[in-house]
C-alpha atoms as one frame of an Amber mdcrd trajectory, in Angstrom:
protein
  40.792-105.940 -14.484  38.214-105.439 -12.100  40.719-107.632  -9.622  43.248
-105.956 -10.292  41.418-102.463 -10.012  39.970-104.147  -6.296  43.996-104.899
  -5.487  45.020-101.928  -6.204  42.218 -99.150  -4.164  42.629-101.638  -1.469
  46.520-101.190  -1.236  46.793 -97.704  -2.667  43.298 -96.223  -1.004  43.906
 -96.419   2.384  45.995 -94.119   3.602  46.965 -95.881   6.492  47.691 -98.710
   4.403  49.505 -97.290   1.642  52.945 -98.151   0.687  53.442-100.147   3.740
  54.222-103.737   2.476  53.825-104.841   5.373  49.648-104.400   5.261  49.451
-106.609   1.894  49.605-110.167   3.309  49.856-111.685   0.331  50.065-111.247
  -3.750  47.492-113.499  -5.339  48.770-116.236  -7.837  47.571-114.921 -10.466
  49.602-111.105  -9.479  52.252-113.536  -9.305  52.403-115.488 -12.270  51.848
-112.148 -14.094  55.090-110.432 -12.460  57.043-114.235 -13.860  55.827-113.126
 -17.322  56.756-109.987 -17.453  60.567-110.736 -16.148  60.603-113.127 -18.320
  60.086-110.786 -21.188  62.457-108.952 -19.815  65.083-111.628 -19.681  64.000
-112.227 -23.409  64.522-108.246 -24.288  68.280-108.291 -21.808  69.162-111.344
 -24.640  67.962-109.984 -28.004  69.405-106.931 -26.738  72.942-108.407 -26.637
  72.171-111.425 -29.889  72.314-107.718 -31.167  74.980-106.382 -29.571  77.330
-109.111 -31.056  75.169-109.717 -34.006  74.275-106.019 -35.523  74.014-106.556
 -39.199  71.968-109.603 -38.715  68.918-109.147 -37.087  66.497-106.175 -36.215
  64.346-106.245 -32.488  61.114-106.237 -34.705  62.563-109.961 -36.145  62.401
-111.567 -33.149  59.611-111.065 -32.156  58.065-114.189 -33.368  60.468-115.478
 -31.273  60.128-113.653 -27.899  56.410-115.117 -28.471  56.901-118.783 -28.283
  59.991-118.711 -25.548  57.311-116.841 -23.098  54.291-119.382 -23.727  56.332
-121.991 -23.285  57.462-120.712 -19.831  53.990-120.246 -18.884  53.143-123.793
 -19.340  55.878-124.808 -17.672  55.199-122.166 -14.415  51.948-124.110 -14.564
  53.390-127.290 -14.551  55.593-126.798 -11.336  53.077-124.721  -9.946  55.960
-121.599  -9.369  53.263-118.526  -8.535  51.659-120.585  -6.052  54.066-120.133
  -2.952  53.804-117.214  -0.820  56.370-114.417  -2.176  57.642-113.989   1.440
  57.778-117.357   2.534  60.166-118.458  -0.504  62.212-121.121   0.826  64.671
-124.008  -1.664  62.428-125.672  -2.407  60.960-122.542  -4.888  64.347-121.878
  -5.930  64.037-125.057  -7.033  61.305-124.844  -9.098  61.653-121.956 -10.964
  65.426-123.521 -11.363  63.095-127.212 -13.114  60.636-124.652 -14.659  63.557
-122.858 -16.833  65.711-125.247 -17.383  62.739-127.922 -18.732  61.792-124.632
 -21.644  65.494-124.201 -22.459  65.445-127.788 -23.511  61.445-127.781 -24.890
  63.547-124.867 -27.147  66.422-126.680 -27.880  64.161-129.513 -28.484  61.843
-127.551 -30.822  65.089-125.580 -32.505  65.943-129.396 -33.765  62.772-130.272
 -34.896  61.869-127.301 -36.755  65.803-127.468 -38.302  65.468-132.001 -39.709
  61.915-130.116 -41.130  63.225-127.290 -42.973  66.631-126.987 -42.146  66.542
-124.006 -41.058  67.376-122.974 -36.493  64.378-121.304 -35.114  67.408-120.136
 -31.800  70.602-119.370 -31.948  71.813-122.260 -28.852  73.805-119.294 -27.443
  70.561-117.342 -26.592  68.615-119.764 -25.678  71.058-120.302 -22.791  71.576
-116.552 -22.154  67.938-116.215 -21.814  68.020-119.044 -19.385  70.455-117.139
 -16.850  68.721-114.531 -17.104  66.095-115.280 -16.726  66.534-117.683 -13.794
  68.351-114.413 -12.268  65.464-111.917 -12.530  62.364-114.737 -10.983  65.167
-115.576  -8.108  66.101-111.578  -7.702  62.425-111.021  -7.223  61.697-113.560
  -4.843  64.573-113.181  -2.466  64.406-109.195  -2.717  60.538-109.489  -1.567
  61.480-111.323   0.795  64.359-109.372   2.558  62.177-106.292   1.783  59.413
-108.307   4.601  62.054-109.036   7.057  62.875-105.593   6.899  59.525-104.220
   7.417  59.542-106.533   9.477  61.929-106.872  11.795  61.173-102.867  12.374
  58.111-103.367  13.167  58.954-106.574  15.990  61.130-102.784  17.071  59.067
-100.685  17.656  57.389-103.301  19.675  60.363-103.870  21.880  60.857-102.880
  25.197  64.127-100.782  25.245  66.278-100.863  28.383  69.030 -99.942  29.955
  71.283-102.244  32.215  72.140-101.568  34.973  75.875-102.569  35.378  78.742
-103.256  33.106  80.842-106.500  34.641  80.683-110.029  33.144  77.171-110.471
  34.441  75.057-107.158  32.715  78.004-108.312  29.332  75.818-111.955  29.623
  72.411-110.881  29.946  72.273-108.786  27.314  73.942-111.652  24.740  71.106
-113.712  26.261  68.065-110.373  25.733  69.719-110.538  22.088  68.680-114.110
  21.135  66.442-114.252  22.968  62.663-116.093  20.916  60.618-114.267  20.633
  62.829-110.878  21.434  61.483-108.481  24.230  64.288-106.324  25.550  66.295
-103.834  22.722  69.260-103.330  24.908  70.232 -99.222  23.777  72.738 -98.947
  26.612  74.803 -99.878  29.737  74.649 -98.064  33.593  77.466 -97.958  35.665
  77.900 -96.168  39.139  81.627 -95.560  38.454  83.974 -94.941  36.137  84.272
 -97.814  33.296  87.347 -97.433  31.043  84.832 -98.472  27.893  83.119 -96.025
  26.386  80.665 -99.127  24.323  80.373-102.013  25.199  78.510-105.013  22.841
  78.369-101.295  20.151  76.336 -99.468  23.577  77.230 -96.939  25.351  77.899
 -96.756  28.629  77.431 -93.837  30.837  77.935 -93.378  34.398  74.811 -92.889
  37.302  74.548 -90.369  39.205  71.832 -89.911  41.528  69.647 -88.979  38.901
  69.215 -92.145  37.513  65.699 -91.431  35.144  68.131 -88.648  33.731  70.553
 -91.179  32.178  68.021 -93.446  31.188  66.069 -91.055  29.331  69.141 -89.450
  28.137  69.230 -93.382  26.146  65.504 -93.490  25.234  65.104 -96.107  27.475
  61.722 -97.296  29.105  62.773 -99.776  31.121  65.410-100.544  33.768  67.550
-104.515  33.829  69.052-104.442  37.166  71.919-106.894  37.064  74.440-105.185
  39.457  73.956-107.334  41.954  76.499-105.459  45.036  74.030-102.663  45.185
  72.904-103.380  49.530  68.880-103.500  50.211  68.250-100.074  50.836  69.978
 -98.812  48.029  68.625-100.997  45.448  65.013 -99.745  46.557  66.585 -95.921
  46.542  66.821 -96.615  43.088  63.946 -98.110  42.159  61.654 -95.882  44.099
  63.390 -93.528  41.891  62.690 -95.262  38.616  58.917 -96.471  39.861  58.319
 -92.524  40.252  59.349 -91.278  36.416  57.099 -94.814  35.192  61.088 -96.615
  33.931  59.701-100.138  34.171  61.780-101.791  36.621  63.521-105.862  35.928
  66.014-107.897  37.545  68.706-109.904  36.115  69.566-113.657  37.337  73.452
-114.257  38.572  74.919-115.454  35.946  77.114-117.454  37.465  75.015-119.484
  40.147  72.232-120.387  37.151  70.612-123.673  38.039  69.053-125.105  34.127
  67.198-127.278  35.877  64.628-127.003  33.079  67.096-126.266  29.916  65.664
-122.672  30.046  67.588-119.600  28.555  68.914-117.659  31.387  66.968-114.611
  28.657  63.460-116.704  30.435  64.298-115.541  34.259  64.943-111.801  33.457
  61.217-110.926  35.187  60.282-107.592  36.126  60.901-106.619  39.648  58.685
-107.350  42.465  57.652-106.150  45.251  59.080-108.538  47.001  63.072-108.561
  45.503  62.723-104.862  47.090  61.183-105.984  50.944  64.212-109.121  51.151
  66.749-108.148  53.540  70.613-109.955  54.485  69.917-113.035  54.917  69.279
-114.354  58.602  73.393-116.522  59.175  72.674-119.267  60.973  74.445-121.937
  62.470  74.849-124.547  60.860  76.211-126.843  63.116  73.141-125.796  65.948
  70.297-127.459  62.796  72.986-130.965  62.107  72.182-131.703  65.878  68.368
-130.065  65.802  67.748-132.246  63.147  69.857-134.251  61.505  68.743-138.493
  62.183  65.798-136.870  64.952  61.637-137.633  64.492  60.359-134.318  63.142
  56.991-133.573  63.169  55.092-130.699  61.514  51.214-129.345  61.741  50.231
-126.741  59.279  52.579-128.635  57.108  50.330-127.560  53.175  50.073-124.190
  54.708  53.327-121.934  53.519  54.682-121.290  56.519  54.601-124.982  56.931
  55.933-126.027  53.664  58.775-124.397  53.639  59.632-125.308  57.060  59.449
-129.047  55.831  61.125-128.085  52.608  64.193-127.110  54.836  63.898-129.350
  57.377  64.320-132.288  54.798  67.364-130.900  53.614  69.047-132.000  57.151
  68.557-135.608  56.190  66.404-136.416  59.517  65.482-139.938  60.891  62.219
-139.044  60.314  59.544-136.447  58.981  56.050-136.037  59.806  53.573-133.877
  57.796  50.455-133.142  59.308  47.376-130.885  57.627  43.547-130.970  57.540
  44.175-129.989  54.002  43.801-132.915  52.352  45.067-131.334  48.647  47.962
-129.546  49.480  49.355-131.725  51.750  49.444-134.393  48.440  50.287-132.099
  46.679  53.893-132.495  48.905  53.916-135.378  49.116  54.702-136.026  45.398
  57.383-132.786  46.278  58.808-133.693  48.578  59.076-137.739  46.931  60.763
-136.244  43.299  63.055-134.073  46.033  63.704-136.065  49.141  63.522-140.192
  46.914  65.465-141.055  50.126  63.703-139.874  52.947  61.612-141.618  55.283
  58.561-139.150  55.905  54.971-139.357  56.463  51.630-137.322  55.186  49.237
-137.651  57.989  45.522-136.567  57.520  44.265-134.858  61.064  42.806-132.289
  62.586  44.790-131.006  65.670  41.701-130.338  67.248  41.243-133.599  67.776
  43.319-135.588  70.773  42.745-139.196  70.069  44.383-138.987  66.511  47.450
-137.129  68.037  47.535-139.230  71.061  47.869-142.737  68.871  50.630-140.174
  66.561  52.760-139.555  69.604  52.621-142.620  70.893  53.599-144.832  68.447
  56.367-142.094  67.458  58.765-141.074  69.339  58.911-137.520  68.447  62.193
-135.112  69.370  61.194-132.540  67.831  57.880-130.894  66.888  57.441-127.756
  64.443  53.932-126.216  64.862  52.423-123.975  62.397  49.179-125.390  62.163
  46.248-121.783  62.853  43.584-120.565  61.197  44.937-116.667  60.730  41.377
-115.007  58.534  40.493-112.018  61.465  37.490-111.433  59.437  37.066-115.163
  59.506  37.449-116.028  62.710  35.570-112.267  63.907  32.369-114.418  63.028
  33.804-118.139  64.215  35.258-117.480  67.653  34.691-121.218  68.354  36.878
-122.643  65.375  39.594-120.798  66.133  39.629-121.697  69.671  39.466-125.792
  68.179  42.301-125.278  66.352  44.314-122.163  67.358  44.152-123.264  71.363
  43.051-126.451  71.337  44.936-127.761  68.531  48.109-126.024  70.437  47.416
-127.631  73.803  46.581-130.945  72.799  50.679-131.039  71.052  51.623-129.312
  74.040  50.221-131.415  76.580  51.327-134.588  74.271  54.825-133.320  73.280
  55.177-133.249  77.364  53.766-136.581  77.982  56.863-137.761  74.989  59.349
-135.984  76.341  59.573-134.292  73.193  63.318-132.424  72.925  62.301-128.980
  71.524  58.755-127.530  70.539  59.004-124.438  68.595  55.099-122.449  68.145
  54.856-120.320  64.923  52.737-117.099  66.817  51.699-113.942  64.851  52.923
-109.965  65.976  48.615-109.759  65.985  48.853-111.284  69.665  49.959-108.320
  70.579  47.464-105.709  72.650  44.921-108.155  70.285  41.811-106.256  68.578
  40.874-109.955  66.814  38.860-112.681  68.258  42.229-114.821  65.892  45.596
-112.224  67.516  43.198-112.626  70.915  43.127-117.025  70.436  47.159-117.090
  69.205  48.223-115.117  71.994  46.067-117.791  74.401  47.917-120.284  72.581
  51.405-118.688  73.644  50.372-118.160  77.464  49.723-121.697  77.611  52.545
-122.920  76.377  54.502-120.106  77.899  53.115-121.499  81.746  53.127-125.348
  80.411  57.092-124.360  80.433  57.622-122.796  83.001  55.441-125.111  84.843
  57.118-128.336  83.660  61.288-126.238  84.411  60.425-126.294  88.319  59.371
-129.876  88.551  63.118-130.768  86.668  65.324-129.108  84.289  64.744-132.142
  81.664  61.614-131.211  80.229  60.447-129.929  76.493  61.492-126.377  75.828
  59.224-124.553  74.271  59.370-121.451  72.011  57.392-118.793  70.283  58.437
-117.253  67.390  56.450-113.835  66.246  56.246-113.185  62.970  55.293-110.144
  60.833  53.648-110.774  57.725  54.246-112.861  55.442  54.753-112.615  51.491
  53.529-114.813  49.356  51.585-116.580  51.959  48.015-117.680  51.991  46.237
-114.239  52.866  48.796-112.082  52.253  47.543-108.659  50.765  51.133-109.054
  47.808  49.069-112.312  46.271  45.383-110.515  46.690  46.812-107.565  45.112
  48.766-109.600  42.223  45.235-110.442  41.101  43.430-107.867  41.259  46.505
-106.521  38.943  46.100-108.620  36.656  42.120-108.738  36.979  42.440-104.737
  36.251  41.685-103.712  39.492  40.126-102.566  41.037  43.056-102.835  44.327
  40.742-102.579  47.024  42.724-101.049  50.575  41.059-101.356  54.075  42.384
 -98.018  55.355  45.081 -95.244  53.280  47.401 -95.167  56.972  46.681 -99.011
  57.271  50.393-100.323  57.952  51.527-103.416  58.195  55.519-105.428  59.244
  56.182-107.772  56.308  59.205-110.610  55.705  59.535-112.648  52.713  58.488
-117.129  53.304  62.177-117.802  53.123  62.792-115.071  56.493  60.292-116.260
  58.735  61.306-120.025  58.086  64.783-119.638  59.436  63.956-117.753  62.278
  60.824-120.604  63.214  64.981-123.479  62.735  67.101-121.017  64.388  64.464
-120.332  66.840  64.382-124.170  67.262  68.295-124.528  68.108  68.990-121.527
  69.628  66.358-121.914  71.910  66.492-122.509  75.521  63.284-123.192  76.917
  60.635-120.563  77.903  61.379-117.510  74.316  59.654-115.461  72.702  62.106
-114.808  69.586  60.908-111.549  67.681  62.528-110.743  64.492  63.421-107.128
  63.021  61.216-106.922  60.575  62.762-103.257  59.257  60.428 -99.883  58.859
  57.053-100.722  58.833  54.774-100.040  55.373  52.063 -98.653  54.642  49.743
-100.484  52.426  49.113 -97.800  49.949  52.119 -97.214  49.688  52.362-101.246
  49.135  49.449-101.063  46.217  50.778 -97.514  44.383  54.074 -99.685  44.063
  53.035-102.988  43.005  50.636-101.301  40.031  53.691 -99.403  38.822  55.990
-102.811  39.188  53.283-104.316  36.837  53.974-101.010  34.329  50.396 -99.728
  35.056  49.670 -95.963  36.410  47.731 -96.217  39.644  43.986 -94.594  39.813
  44.786 -94.452  35.257  45.103 -97.371  34.508  44.073 -99.571  38.202  42.485
 -97.901  40.303  42.756 -97.970  43.891  39.218 -98.814  45.731  39.258 -98.114
  49.575  36.341-100.649  51.391  37.189 -99.323  55.318  38.230-101.484  58.121
  37.407-105.139  58.584  36.542-107.088  61.383  38.328-107.117  64.000  40.996
-104.576  62.307  43.680-102.630  63.495  45.945 -99.910  61.491  49.268-100.773
  63.268  50.319-104.349  64.586  52.896-104.111  66.786  55.546-107.405  67.859
  55.942-106.971  71.673  53.266-105.638  74.172  54.569-102.480  77.359  54.865
-105.730  79.706  58.102-107.864  77.498  61.507-106.497  77.890  63.237-107.962
  75.071  67.311-109.864  74.936  69.256-109.500  72.220  71.514-112.589  70.364
  73.840-113.800  68.749  72.228-112.439  65.197  71.765-108.921  65.744  68.101
-109.217  63.781  66.946-111.319  66.560  65.692-110.759  69.439  64.214-112.247
  72.041  61.183-111.224  74.341  60.317-112.001  78.045  57.338-112.799  78.873
  55.618-112.273  81.828  55.951-114.878  84.023  51.978-116.836  84.292  50.717
-119.231  87.123  50.100-122.166  85.459  47.233-123.327  87.099  45.219-120.283
  86.761  45.897-120.425  82.494  45.287-123.638  81.875  42.246-123.654  83.628
  40.523-119.895  82.566  41.887-122.064  78.603  39.412-125.163  79.605  36.810
-123.293  80.237  37.099-121.030  76.772  37.737-124.350  74.868  34.156-125.499
  77.181  32.459-122.478  75.874  33.501-122.771  72.119  32.137-126.332  72.115
  29.190-125.399  73.048  29.579-123.178  70.283  28.664-119.306  72.862  30.078
-116.864  70.856  29.697-113.857  73.499  30.659-116.451  75.926  33.932-117.327
  74.086  35.328-114.362  73.270  34.121-113.230  76.463  36.682-115.810  78.318
  39.090-114.870  76.077  38.992-111.007  77.314  38.904-112.232  80.474  42.421
-114.308  80.043  43.718-111.785  77.969  42.915-108.220  79.687  44.727-105.825
  77.239  42.435-107.441  73.808  40.012-104.638  72.739  37.936-105.307  70.335
  38.297-103.235  66.916  35.583-102.575  64.602  33.716-105.787  66.081  30.351
-106.471  67.262  32.083-107.923  70.110  33.912-104.340  71.342  29.793-103.987
  73.205  31.996-106.967  75.726  34.574-104.082  76.792  32.069-101.223  78.048
  30.412-104.295  79.682  33.011-106.168  81.947  30.807-107.698  83.838  29.972
-109.542  81.123  33.723-111.370  81.034  32.980-113.143  84.361  29.948-115.344
  83.163
């Protein structure tokens, strides 16, 4: 009895575990056997009562006692033979039911055999055959129903427990897409959501969809979500403008409502055989910063790319690799991808080989500052278009290594631009940055110097004749998801539990997505006539503090409670805000309302080239102060911020040395 007492004590002594079947892992075998014996005993009693009812004057309950002992003993023997008590009851299967059936039938046959052996020995039957049949039916039923009942009760509590852990969500939308998403989430395994209702911004004729209530949401969407007892909302409605969606998400996050995005079922491409429910994911910050896509002139791109030899530098980077993917779609004659980063370039090569098996492309491992390597590349390939995305772009690193910024961002660009002119390349599209405008750091200044060189080179060549390489510059803000962007940095910090680090509470930046940036590059290459700086209307600048707080909330945490936000101070060369145009630059409209042309000041090529040459020579001598001083001489608006080179702004005479 000691083991029984311990088992009962474990179940009932702890108030948190008492009477909760979910906390009972499994019954020991001896307990299952005792219950089976008890059920067999009950079946015998029922059998006797039935027999007594049929023949009330022939037998008494006591007269069956010795026979009952024999029936129980035979049942125990076959329980042992077939190990009916060995399985875990809540996981009972058809095999367990078969074992029970074999055990009870074997008991019946054995008792029949015993009955006839005794009959032939002493001419008297011990059992009534009808009674044994009744007992067979009742005992099997009780044993089977016991296991079935335990299994059902366990499943009930298991589902109830799972239901407690499910995210109670409402779906924003009542169209076919919303209904399809609801159905997909209902059969998802493992299940994540419990859909408690639907919201619509229109009056809907149905009060319910799939048995769930339909409510019309107002300007206070959090109240409707709360009224349905939900803690999350799934955006299935795709008719909202980015601005409307942003406002709705803002309200949800303000009231601690988790936000999820659902795909469009009609356009879902199930290439990896993944259920569409897997695509219902937490809303990402990129989703909130999306704008209307740039409408490109497809015919212009076909003329620009199809059947042409294209060179993409910095091809393994975030911008360069997306340019490669988009260019590959237009079946160029040859696609040359160049980068100094071996492993990312190899990964891109494998991707292109898999996605475009018939494409003629050539991966080149090289540095754009290697003029001899580039000269051989241009000499051996009749290149039609160059997309120049290779650059060093990390502000603090370049502030500490200015010569490296000169090697790649200035010398590399000069090498490519000079070779483009020498080998009659049709278009040269340079990827620049908003940090080149009124630069406050070496990286931005080096990109501005590169802009100035290609612009002056184009003007110089054009003066000699109209048939020259068309040099085009595109300026971007921060690109979401690119290497070095704050978004992936914040994501990693949030995944690690914080803190999320921000350099200054008031710092603001322009943002765009990688597809947007690359569409702008392709559009610039297609529509550019030469000498333009294309600037994208990037909307309103984003305060980085607000961005961090939104990302923390989108991840399901409370800022400064679950995830701390830490101010670290401005980094060397960093400024609070970026600009897309300087005061000298005027803008002209284009055929697309969100793309502008910045008309830069025309500069003398000989003067620019001479200063660029001197900057490059200083860089190769590793004279950092002289490099930065000469950059400031070339770019008067270059004023260092939070940098060791601020002293050069106070002593202008250093610029001339």
